[in-house]
Structure formats: C-alpha cells, structure tokens
XYZ file of N, CA, C and O in Angstrom:
692
model
N -23.975 -13.405 -115.038
C -25.183 -14.708 -115.467
C -26.316 -14.774 -115.294
O -25.938 -14.432 -114.181
N -27.496 -14.876 -115.787
C -29.136 -14.747 -115.067
C -28.409 -16.558 -114.741
O -28.001 -17.713 -115.155
N -29.362 -16.536 -113.710
C -29.849 -17.731 -112.774
C -31.253 -18.686 -113.376
O -31.572 -19.637 -113.723
N -31.412 -17.839 -114.629
C -32.924 -18.412 -115.633
C -32.573 -18.544 -116.136
O -31.736 -18.517 -117.703
N -32.323 -20.197 -116.310
C -31.724 -21.120 -117.660
C -32.655 -20.777 -118.989
O -32.181 -21.155 -120.341
N -33.899 -20.371 -118.827
C -34.476 -20.143 -120.321
C -33.391 -19.062 -121.546
O -33.704 -19.094 -122.244
N -32.991 -18.185 -120.468
C -32.120 -16.905 -121.094
C -31.194 -18.256 -122.045
O -31.145 -17.666 -123.022
N -30.497 -19.382 -121.926
C -29.740 -19.781 -122.765
C -30.544 -20.458 -123.726
O -29.607 -20.643 -124.967
N -31.796 -21.025 -123.482
C -32.716 -21.197 -124.887
C -33.000 -20.578 -125.735
O -32.611 -20.191 -127.129
N -33.854 -19.056 -124.803
C -33.946 -17.888 -126.410
C -33.246 -16.960 -126.639
O -32.894 -16.818 -127.499
N -31.720 -17.142 -126.082
C -30.775 -16.497 -126.666
C -29.692 -17.261 -126.282
O -29.310 -16.580 -125.359
N -28.891 -18.383 -127.297
C -27.848 -18.965 -127.247
C -26.452 -17.801 -127.489
O -25.181 -18.430 -127.352
N -26.827 -16.112 -127.665
C -25.860 -15.977 -127.283
C -25.874 -15.357 -125.951
O -26.854 -14.606 -125.626
N -24.743 -14.901 -125.338
C -24.444 -13.905 -124.072
C -22.943 -12.996 -123.900
O -22.387 -13.816 -124.739
N -23.487 -12.327 -122.657
C -22.274 -12.007 -122.759
C -22.547 -10.945 -121.438
O -23.323 -11.044 -120.550
N -20.983 -11.332 -120.361
C -20.857 -10.873 -118.917
C -19.785 -10.197 -118.702
O -18.695 -10.359 -119.434
N -19.705 -9.359 -117.961
C -18.138 -8.370 -117.092
C -17.838 -9.680 -116.527
O -18.787 -9.858 -115.534
N -16.323 -9.088 -116.023
C -15.370 -10.093 -115.167
C -14.203 -9.063 -114.523
O -13.781 -8.742 -115.365
N -14.036 -9.151 -113.372
C -12.998 -8.310 -112.410
C -12.078 -9.463 -113.098
O -11.351 -8.897 -111.379
N -11.778 -9.694 -113.723
C -10.306 -10.763 -113.941
C -9.726 -10.172 -114.831
O -10.599 -9.986 -116.061
N -8.427 -10.599 -115.016
C -7.673 -9.758 -116.007
C -7.807 -11.310 -117.236
O -8.322 -12.635 -117.044
N -7.908 -10.814 -118.401
C -8.633 -11.713 -119.496
C -7.376 -13.045 -119.906
O -7.590 -13.906 -119.865
N -5.711 -12.561 -119.712
C -5.269 -13.286 -119.739
C -5.509 -14.514 -118.861
O -5.317 -15.862 -118.685
N -5.682 -14.223 -117.762
C -6.269 -15.269 -116.452
C -6.983 -16.448 -116.424
O -7.048 -17.366 -116.453
N -8.375 -15.742 -117.078
C -9.200 -16.729 -117.829
C -9.065 -17.372 -118.702
O -9.314 -18.152 -118.646
N -8.339 -16.885 -119.474
C -8.001 -17.795 -121.236
C -7.094 -18.721 -120.449
O -7.238 -20.034 -120.399
N -5.903 -18.574 -119.404
C -4.855 -19.801 -118.568
C -6.184 -20.603 -117.981
O -5.925 -21.798 -117.653
N -6.636 -20.140 -117.081
C -8.039 -20.730 -116.245
C -8.675 -22.202 -117.181
O -8.720 -22.967 -116.924
N -9.122 -21.570 -118.136
C -9.775 -22.646 -119.204
C -9.093 -23.743 -119.854
O -9.263 -24.889 -119.679
N -7.631 -23.169 -120.167
C -6.510 -24.085 -120.791
C -6.108 -24.772 -119.741
O -6.070 -26.655 -119.963
N -6.251 -24.700 -118.650
C -5.518 -25.692 -117.558
C -7.085 -26.862 -117.107
O -6.238 -27.699 -117.154
N -7.763 -26.326 -117.615
C -8.711 -27.506 -117.113
C -8.877 -28.611 -118.793
O -9.722 -29.408 -117.917
N -8.381 -28.113 -119.753
C -7.943 -29.615 -120.103
C -7.347 -31.168 -119.468
O -7.851 -31.587 -119.828
N -6.248 -30.155 -118.587
C -5.553 -31.564 -118.019
C -6.519 -31.869 -116.868
O -5.620 -33.109 -116.279
N -7.465 -31.329 -116.366
C -7.655 -32.033 -114.907
C -8.920 -32.033 -115.207
O -9.607 -33.274 -114.211
N -10.147 -32.196 -116.484
C -11.223 -33.400 -116.689
C -11.026 -33.758 -117.740
O -10.212 -33.202 -118.672
N -12.207 -34.723 -118.035
C -12.369 -35.578 -119.547
C -13.761 -34.991 -119.609
O -14.103 -36.035 -120.821
N -14.916 -34.373 -119.083
C -15.910 -34.713 -119.763
C -16.193 -33.923 -121.098
O -17.586 -33.826 -121.598
N -15.559 -32.601 -121.249
C -15.546 -31.959 -122.151
C -14.046 -31.402 -122.903
O -12.750 -31.595 -121.918
N -14.387 -31.270 -124.143
C -12.918 -31.125 -125.149
C -12.659 -29.482 -124.747
O -13.461 -28.671 -125.368
N -11.616 -28.771 -124.356
C -11.317 -27.423 -124.424
C -10.010 -27.002 -125.153
O -9.328 -27.722 -124.809
N -10.290 -26.283 -125.658
C -9.314 -25.613 -126.942
C -9.411 -24.205 -126.678
O -10.172 -23.143 -126.919
N -8.000 -23.896 -126.984
C -8.096 -22.376 -127.145
C -7.354 -21.918 -128.080
O -6.048 -22.474 -128.935
N -7.757 -20.547 -128.819
C -7.132 -20.510 -129.858
C -6.894 -18.847 -129.564
O -8.144 -17.991 -129.968
N -5.738 -18.066 -129.360
C -5.858 -16.512 -129.283
C -6.548 -16.333 -128.333
O -6.420 -16.739 -127.326
N -7.610 -15.479 -127.978
C -8.555 -15.081 -127.071
C -10.035 -16.108 -126.930
O -11.021 -15.458 -126.476
N -10.098 -16.903 -128.236
C -11.247 -17.644 -128.072
C -11.101 -18.764 -127.263
O -9.946 -19.769 -127.725
N -11.992 -19.355 -126.717
C -11.875 -20.874 -126.160
C -13.457 -21.364 -126.828
O -14.330 -20.970 -126.971
N -13.195 -22.394 -126.844
C -13.927 -23.885 -127.455
C -14.315 -24.640 -126.630
O -13.275 -25.468 -126.466
N -15.232 -25.414 -126.044
C -15.972 -26.086 -125.211
C -17.012 -27.027 -125.941
O -17.727 -26.464 -125.924
N -16.380 -28.515 -126.012
C -16.720 -29.117 -127.079
C -17.676 -30.526 -126.546
O -16.696 -30.997 -125.296
N -17.957 -31.122 -126.280
C -18.664 -32.761 -125.914
C -17.897 -33.791 -126.771
O -17.148 -33.396 -127.866
N -16.838 -34.658 -125.794
C -16.176 -35.603 -126.234
C -16.649 -36.233 -127.679
O -18.154 -36.364 -127.665
N -15.891 -36.428 -128.887
C -16.426 -37.481 -129.565
C -17.471 -38.778 -129.923
O -18.074 -38.845 -130.266
N -16.902 -39.226 -128.579
C -17.472 -40.606 -128.044
C -18.925 -39.833 -127.480
O -19.749 -41.275 -127.644
N -19.606 -39.011 -127.011
C -20.506 -38.946 -126.423
C -21.397 -37.483 -127.393
O -22.771 -37.919 -127.077
N -20.656 -37.070 -128.236
C -21.620 -36.491 -129.304
C -22.492 -37.196 -130.275
O -22.415 -38.585 -130.715
N -23.820 -36.498 -130.707
C -24.527 -36.532 -131.458
C -24.266 -35.632 -132.555
O -23.608 -34.845 -132.466
N -24.956 -36.288 -133.765
C -25.359 -35.047 -134.816
C -25.728 -33.769 -134.217
O -25.121 -32.990 -135.124
N -26.087 -33.572 -133.246
C -26.923 -32.245 -133.075
C -25.925 -31.761 -131.888
O -26.952 -30.818 -131.802
N -25.093 -32.210 -131.502
C -24.218 -31.706 -130.939
C -23.805 -30.445 -130.920
O -23.378 -30.146 -131.586
N -23.834 -29.256 -129.748
C -23.769 -28.248 -129.613
C -22.229 -27.998 -129.344
O -21.998 -28.641 -128.614
N -21.727 -26.889 -129.497
C -20.578 -26.261 -128.927
C -20.444 -25.184 -128.263
O -21.315 -24.567 -128.749
N -19.338 -24.536 -126.966
C -19.734 -22.972 -126.944
C -18.456 -22.551 -127.014
O -17.559 -23.125 -127.251
N -18.628 -21.445 -127.585
C -17.651 -21.000 -128.132
C -17.844 -19.303 -127.234
O -18.890 -18.424 -126.958
N -16.402 -19.079 -126.459
C -16.196 -18.242 -125.851
C -15.447 -17.402 -126.496
O -13.724 -17.478 -126.614
N -15.326 -16.006 -126.501
C -14.721 -15.106 -126.923
C -14.355 -14.333 -125.652
O -15.109 -13.184 -124.516
N -13.164 -14.081 -125.099
C -12.241 -13.105 -123.948
C -11.620 -12.219 -124.228
O -10.775 -12.290 -124.467
N -12.873 -10.871 -124.197
C -11.856 -9.903 -124.107
C -11.056 -9.126 -123.294
O -12.043 -9.004 -122.235
N -10.208 -8.870 -123.474
C -10.079 -7.188 -122.235
C -10.197 -6.235 -122.722
O -10.755 -5.502 -123.306
N -11.192 -5.772 -121.183
C -11.919 -4.196 -121.096
C -10.373 -3.135 -120.629
O -9.280 -3.374 -120.449
N -10.891 -1.958 -121.666
C -10.000 -0.812 -121.215
C -9.223 -0.501 -119.837
O -8.600 -0.145 -119.464
N -10.670 -0.645 -118.481
C -10.548 -0.263 -117.679
C -9.754 -1.789 -116.741
O -10.552 -2.671 -116.352
N -8.713 -0.988 -115.454
C -8.412 -2.037 -114.255
C -8.664 -3.299 -114.320
O -8.842 -4.209 -113.843
N -8.006 -3.856 -115.577
C -7.531 -5.486 -115.690
C -9.296 -5.955 -115.863
O -9.409 -6.893 -115.118
N -10.076 -5.177 -116.155
C -11.192 -6.468 -115.971
C -11.678 -7.101 -117.961
O -11.167 -6.295 -118.856
N -12.769 -7.785 -117.589
C -12.387 -8.153 -118.823
C -14.074 -8.810 -119.402
O -14.851 -8.434 -118.321
N -14.455 -8.363 -120.461
C -15.702 -9.113 -121.129
C -15.574 -10.625 -121.637
O -15.210 -10.572 -122.536
N -16.644 -11.436 -121.120
C -17.143 -12.500 -121.628
C -18.119 -12.605 -122.954
O -18.866 -12.505 -122.214
N -17.775 -13.135 -124.201
C -19.004 -13.268 -125.330
C -19.210 -14.724 -125.128
O -18.104 -15.322 -125.794
N -20.099 -15.036 -125.048
C -20.544 -16.765 -125.825
C -21.524 -16.880 -126.450
O -22.431 -16.038 -126.693
N -21.378 -18.183 -127.419
C -22.418 -18.571 -128.339
C -22.459 -19.869 -128.323
O -21.439 -20.611 -128.581
N -23.749 -20.214 -128.200
C -23.731 -21.991 -128.162
C -23.935 -21.857 -129.941
O -24.875 -21.485 -130.176
N -23.495 -22.836 -130.490
C -23.822 -23.685 -131.924
C -23.952 -24.493 -132.122
O -23.146 -25.446 -131.400
N -24.061 -25.225 -133.098
C -23.976 -26.447 -133.620
C -22.184 -27.028 -134.377
O -21.442 -25.866 -134.177
N -22.273 -27.943 -134.444
C -20.882 -27.998 -134.688
C -20.735 -27.408 -136.355
O -21.858 -27.340 -136.918
N -19.577 -26.874 -136.712
C -19.282 -25.957 -137.917
C -19.763 -26.874 -138.903
O -20.499 -26.525 -139.978
N -19.542 -27.831 -138.916
C -20.043 -29.084 -140.468
C -21.505 -29.365 -140.438
O -21.915 -28.759 -141.361
N -21.823 -29.299 -139.311
C -23.367 -29.468 -139.604
C -23.293 -27.934 -139.762
O -24.912 -27.955 -140.909
N -23.223 -26.804 -140.020
C -23.631 -25.866 -139.868
C -24.217 -25.286 -141.589
O -24.670 -24.956 -141.563
N -22.388 -25.823 -141.842
C -21.998 -25.685 -142.768
C -23.008 -26.556 -143.864
O -23.757 -25.587 -145.048
N -23.237 -27.667 -143.631
C -24.336 -28.476 -144.333
C -25.399 -27.871 -143.721
O -26.151 -27.639 -145.326
N -25.673 -27.458 -143.141
C -27.430 -27.302 -142.995
C -27.606 -25.723 -144.008
O -28.786 -25.155 -144.778
N -26.707 -24.993 -143.700
C -26.469 -23.514 -144.751
C -26.448 -23.487 -146.183
O -26.694 -23.239 -147.261
N -25.524 -24.970 -146.928
C -25.823 -25.809 -148.057
C -26.879 -25.825 -148.716
O -27.323 -25.177 -149.541
N -27.689 -26.955 -147.676
C -29.027 -27.102 -148.010
C -30.091 -25.528 -148.217
O -30.745 -25.634 -149.190
N -29.605 -25.167 -147.367
C -30.965 -23.521 -147.478
C -30.318 -23.082 -149.015
O -31.328 -22.169 -149.298
N -29.228 -22.980 -148.912
C -29.134 -21.986 -150.642
C -29.241 -22.689 -151.035
O -29.871 -22.233 -152.807
N -29.639 -24.120 -151.456
C -29.655 -25.020 -152.756
C -30.884 -24.673 -152.643
O -32.170 -24.609 -153.947
N -31.917 -25.141 -151.486
C -33.368 -25.227 -151.914
C -33.765 -23.474 -152.084
O -34.766 -23.071 -153.095
N -33.130 -22.258 -152.057
C -33.216 -20.970 -152.413
C -33.222 -20.795 -153.438
O -34.111 -20.428 -154.366
N -31.942 -21.080 -154.198
C -31.512 -21.500 -156.055
C -32.761 -22.273 -156.457
O -32.945 -21.497 -157.510
N -33.414 -23.526 -155.837
C -34.029 -23.603 -156.847
C -35.611 -23.153 -156.887
O -36.019 -22.684 -157.528
N -35.776 -22.641 -155.601
C -36.656 -21.551 -155.596
C -36.867 -21.005 -156.470
O -37.984 -20.665 -157.332
N -35.972 -20.170 -156.542
C -35.758 -18.700 -157.231
C -35.977 -19.118 -158.669
O -36.703 -18.495 -159.746
N -35.085 -19.863 -158.828
C -35.094 -21.005 -160.750
C -36.654 -21.058 -160.794
O -36.763 -20.928 -162.158
N -36.980 -21.944 -160.295
C -38.343 -22.280 -160.615
C -39.348 -21.539 -160.826
O -40.272 -21.424 -161.075
N -39.482 -20.698 -159.804
C -40.179 -19.265 -159.662
C -40.194 -19.026 -160.460
O -41.319 -18.510 -161.496
N -39.145 -18.391 -161.431
C -38.466 -17.426 -162.567
C -39.108 -18.549 -163.792
O -40.154 -17.621 -164.810
N -38.876 -19.745 -163.880
C -39.531 -20.769 -165.087
C -40.856 -20.396 -164.869
O -41.368 -20.265 -165.674
N -41.527 -20.252 -164.203
C -42.868 -20.721 -164.042
C -43.701 -19.216 -164.326
O -44.370 -19.432 -165.060
N -42.943 -17.940 -163.857
C -43.738 -17.215 -163.948
C -43.543 -16.950 -165.634
O -44.411 -16.292 -166.759
N -42.305 -16.802 -166.353
C -41.832 -17.435 -167.688
C -43.314 -17.945 -168.433
O -43.496 -17.439 -169.667
N -43.430 -18.922 -168.270
C -44.417 -19.996 -168.922
C -45.514 -19.676 -168.451
O -46.438 -19.654 -169.630
N -45.722 -19.041 -167.562
C -47.413 -18.390 -167.361
C -47.580 -17.252 -167.970
O -48.686 -17.164 -169.165
N -46.463 -15.982 -168.532
C -46.322 -15.377 -169.313
C -46.672 -15.588 -170.767
O -47.570 -14.650 -171.553
N -46.001 -16.416 -171.007
C -46.053 -17.055 -172.570
C -47.034 -17.665 -172.854
O -48.049 -18.397 -173.877
N -47.980 -18.332 -171.730
C -49.555 -18.767 -171.869
C -49.205 -20.617 -171.945
O -50.088 -21.013 -172.768
N -48.143 -20.726 -171.403
C -47.314 -22.267 -171.422
C -48.157 -23.032 -170.778
O -48.206 -22.469 -169.528
N -47.703 -24.090 -170.473
C -48.351 -25.080 -169.270
C -46.783 -25.032 -168.347
O -46.180 -24.642 -168.196
N -47.268 -24.292 -167.125
C -46.753 -24.409 -165.728
C -46.815 -25.246 -164.925
O -46.731 -24.856 -163.572
N -47.685 -26.061 -164.946
C -48.047 -26.943 -163.085
C -47.047 -27.723 -163.037
O -47.030 -26.975 -161.806
N -45.856 -28.142 -163.869
C -44.826 -28.605 -163.182
C -43.812 -27.887 -162.321
O -43.417 -27.882 -161.369
N -43.629 -26.865 -162.472
C -42.545 -25.638 -162.146
C -43.010 -24.986 -161.185
O -42.632 -24.767 -159.982
N -44.528 -24.711 -161.230
C -45.576 -24.410 -160.184
C -45.095 -25.694 -159.067
O -44.977 -25.519 -158.060
N -45.981 -26.675 -159.413
C -45.371 -27.959 -158.167
C -43.739 -27.578 -157.514
O -44.309 -27.724 -156.643
N -42.735 -27.817 -158.110
C -41.559 -27.736 -157.883
C -41.320 -26.551 -157.171
O -40.412 -26.702 -156.087
N -41.396 -25.503 -157.682
C -41.421 -23.886 -156.629
C -42.159 -24.386 -155.383
O -41.902 -24.091 -153.893
N -43.558 -24.656 -155.508
C -43.913 -25.013 -154.274
C -43.659 -26.249 -152.806
O -43.303 -26.069 -151.745
N -43.052 -26.726 -154.011
C -42.235 -28.267 -153.324
C -40.910 -27.641 -152.185
O -40.844 -28.303 -151.187
N -40.578 -26.592 -153.076
C -39.422 -26.159 -152.409
C -39.782 -26.001 -151.224
O -38.725 -25.652 -150.213
N -40.833 -24.773 -151.249
C -41.218 -24.419 -149.374
C -41.602 -25.380 -148.603
O -41.532 -24.850 -147.767
N -41.945 -26.044 -149.104
C -41.757 -27.712 -148.432
C -41.235 -28.038 -147.771
O -40.806 -28.273 -146.696
N -39.959 -28.200 -148.642
C -38.565 -28.650 -148.175
C -37.982 -27.668 -146.919
O -37.096 -27.741 -146.153
N -38.011 -26.177 -147.331
C -37.353 -25.458 -147.047
C -37.764 -25.553 -145.189
O -37.372 -25.529 -144.041
N -39.375 -25.702 -145.323
C -40.381 -26.003 -143.802
C -39.464 -26.634 -143.053
O -39.676 -27.165 -141.662
N -39.583 -28.010 -143.656
C -38.667 -29.154 -143.348
C -37.340 -29.278 -142.829
O -37.078 -29.670 -141.711
N -36.978 -28.166 -143.051
C -35.574 -27.676 -143.203
C -35.553 -27.251 -141.579
O -34.763 -27.072 -140.442
N -35.781 -26.259 -141.358
C -36.693 -25.390 -140.444
C -36.486 -26.095 -139.123
O -35.774 -26.108 -138.328
N -37.642 -27.022 -139.873
C -38.092 -28.149 -138.273
C -37.304 -28.789 -137.861
O -37.006 -29.435 -136.842
N -36.337 -29.030 -138.732
C -35.775 -30.067 -138.478
C -34.369 -29.768 -137.747
O -33.615 -30.097 -136.849
N -34.422 -28.311 -138.114
C -33.133 -27.847 -137.133
C -33.229 -26.994 -135.600
O -33.137 -27.441 -135.302
N -35.196 -26.858 -135.918
C -35.442 -26.961 -134.325
C -35.482 -28.060 -133.665
O -35.186 -28.198 -132.402
N -35.767 -29.238 -134.464
C -35.599 -30.239 -133.390
C -34.269 -30.463 -132.888
O -33.846 -31.226 -132.352
N -33.006 -30.659 -134.141
C -32.042 -30.726 -133.755
C -31.716 -29.722 -132.467
O -30.785 -30.493 -131.409
N -31.767 -28.593 -132.583
C -31.509 -27.417 -131.147
C -32.135 -28.229 -129.824
O -31.617 -28.152 -129.032
N -33.461 -28.456 -129.788
C -34.104 -28.977 -128.738
C -33.180 -30.529 -128.159
O -33.263 -30.909 -127.361
N -33.047 -31.187 -129.353
C -32.267 -32.682 -129.106
C -30.631 -32.156 -128.291
O -30.539 -32.917 -127.172
N -30.086 -31.285 -129.010
C -28.918 -30.704 -128.190
C -28.926 -29.791 -126.210
O -28.266 -29.713 -126.621
N -30.565 -29.278 -126.412
C -30.230 -29.033 -125.662
C -29.712 -28.848 -123.751
O -29.231 -28.256 -122.959
N -30.211 -30.294 -123.669
C -29.016 -30.926 -122.091
C -27.784 -30.883 -122.504
O -27.093 -30.463 -121.568
N -27.144 -31.236 -123.289
C -25.617 -30.854 -123.838
C -25.594 -29.087 -123.677
O -23.807 -28.881 -123.303
N -26.891 -28.185 -123.940
C -26.113 -26.897 -123.842
C -26.123 -26.525 -122.669
O -25.057 -25.644 -122.518
N -26.884 -27.188 -121.785
C -26.993 -26.645 -119.903
C -25.938 -27.413 -120.004
O -25.109 -26.633 -118.839
N -25.623 -28.401 -119.876
C -24.115 -29.116 -119.479
C -22.601 -27.865 -119.656
O -22.280 -28.128 -118.780
N -23.038 -27.202 -120.982
C -21.143 -26.720 -121.201
C -21.524 -25.217 -120.324
O -20.771 -25.403 -120.232
N -23.109 -24.842 -120.620
C -22.692 -23.762 -119.863
C -22.640 -24.252 -118.035
O -21.754 -23.363 -117.398
N -23.095 -24.790 -117.427
C -22.557 -25.269 -116.472
C -21.206 -25.523 -115.935
O -20.515 -25.099 -115.125
N -20.454 -26.437 -117.163
C -19.347 -26.674 -116.903
C -18.161 -25.007 -117.009
O -17.361 -24.544 -116.296
N -18.944 -23.771 -118.167
C -18.173 -22.763 -118.329
C -18.423 -22.180 -116.812
O -17.396 -21.712 -115.932
N -19.939 -21.923 -116.227
C -19.887 -21.672 -114.906
C -19.099 -21.864 -113.601
O -18.572 -21.168 -112.802
N -19.139 -23.153 -114.039
C -18.698 -24.009 -112.027
C -16.923 -23.578 -112.765
O -16.059 -23.622 -111.883
N -16.318 -23.800 -113.891
C -14.945 -23.399 -114.173
C -14.201 -21.890 -113.818
O -13.753 -22.270 -113.077
N -15.372 -21.181 -113.820
C -14.975 -19.894 -113.042
C -15.162 -19.390 -111.890
O -14.325 -18.895 -110.963
N -16.497 -19.990 -111.533
C -16.672 -20.143 -110.097
C -15.334 -20.687 -109.448
O -15.416 -20.375 -107.854
N -14.526 -21.816 -109.277
C -13.838 -22.616 -108.437
C -13.098 -21.981 -108.428
O -11.628 -21.893 -107.954
N -12.415 -20.443 -109.437
C -11.372 -19.479 -108.709
C -12.154 -18.426 -108.119
O -11.590 -17.163 -107.882
N -13.176 -18.409 -107.699
C -14.092 -17.170 -106.903
C -14.406 -16.221 -107.989
O -14.721 -14.814 -107.369
N -14.668 -16.319 -109.282
C -14.982 -15.248 -110.208
C -16.303 -15.672 -110.251
O -17.154 -16.440 -110.998
N -17.182 -14.034 -110.219
C -18.255 -14.417 -110.705
C -18.693 -13.082 -111.608
O -18.034 -12.015 -111.979
N -19.939 -13.643 -112.369
C -19.661 -11.892 -113.417
C -20.979 -11.026 -112.787
O -21.587 -11.365 -112.137
N -20.423 -9.816 -113.474
C -21.448 -8.883 -113.348
C -22.069 -8.659 -114.869
O -21.663 -8.592 -115.570
N -23.648 -9.289 -114.829
C -24.502 -8.416 -116.263
C -24.840 -7.260 -116.408
O -25.215 -6.556 -115.272
C-alpha cells in the first residue's frame, strides 16, 4: 500500500500482494467483528465489507469492499479494494442519471422534430438544456458527497491497514 493518502482520493480502487494465505486473511477480518465496535465487518465468500456503524453513518458514508483472492503460487494472496458509497445511494444516483439521460434524449428528439417541421420548439429546447443543468447538479452533488465522506474513507483504509499490521502482514505493491 502506498504511504501517500492522496492515492485513495484519486483512485478509489487499489490492489496489493500479500505473502499470506487468503483464508487466513479472511479469518483475520472475520475475527475483528467481535473485538471492535468502530466498524461493521461482514464476509461473503472471498469478499469482506467494512462499513461505518448505522448510528455514525450519514447519507454519503462510504464503505470498503475487499476481495481477497488466492494466488497460484506459494499461498500468497492478492487483495483488491474498492471504496464506494452505500449501494442504496449508488442505485439512487444511477437511477437519477438514467432518468435525466432519458429525458435529455426524448426532449432533444422532440426539439429536433419540431425544428424540422418548422413548429415552435422553445419549450422543448428549454427542457433539453435544463436536463444538462440537472446533470451538472447531480455530478457536483456526487463530488460534494465524495468530499463529505473523505474522512470516513481514510478511517476505513486505516482500519484495514491496522488489521493487517496487527498480525505482522505488510503489503507488496
């Protein structure tokens, strides 16, 4: 893992190599469920999800998804990490983007048809341009949300790093 914390901000995905068996790593994260209460840790197969507890969460709280894969050589593992929003928030944002894109396409076609026919198209053009404004608002809202969750993103990363280091595990990038 890189010592430069800006890597997390610029690249919410990361991966690194560890000289330990993947089952041991998965069990390590599973064991942290019972010995700490600062984070919610859950495991599904080779995936570990680290989240902020509900009482500390806000709308923009991120989560850390780790996929711990077995390498073919000498019981080494590869850890893939992904910082992301709560899946419900992500689905809501994608839904809004899809609706805005659909409205843009629909009103753009309607504007073109009215223009081609020589009819008045001011309202359709206004709505078409307004969907672009809405898209920018969604984009900047997402950026604001990312910035709002940045401190928690660092907390999740430090928790992962400290959990690995508690057993003397150091990453090889």
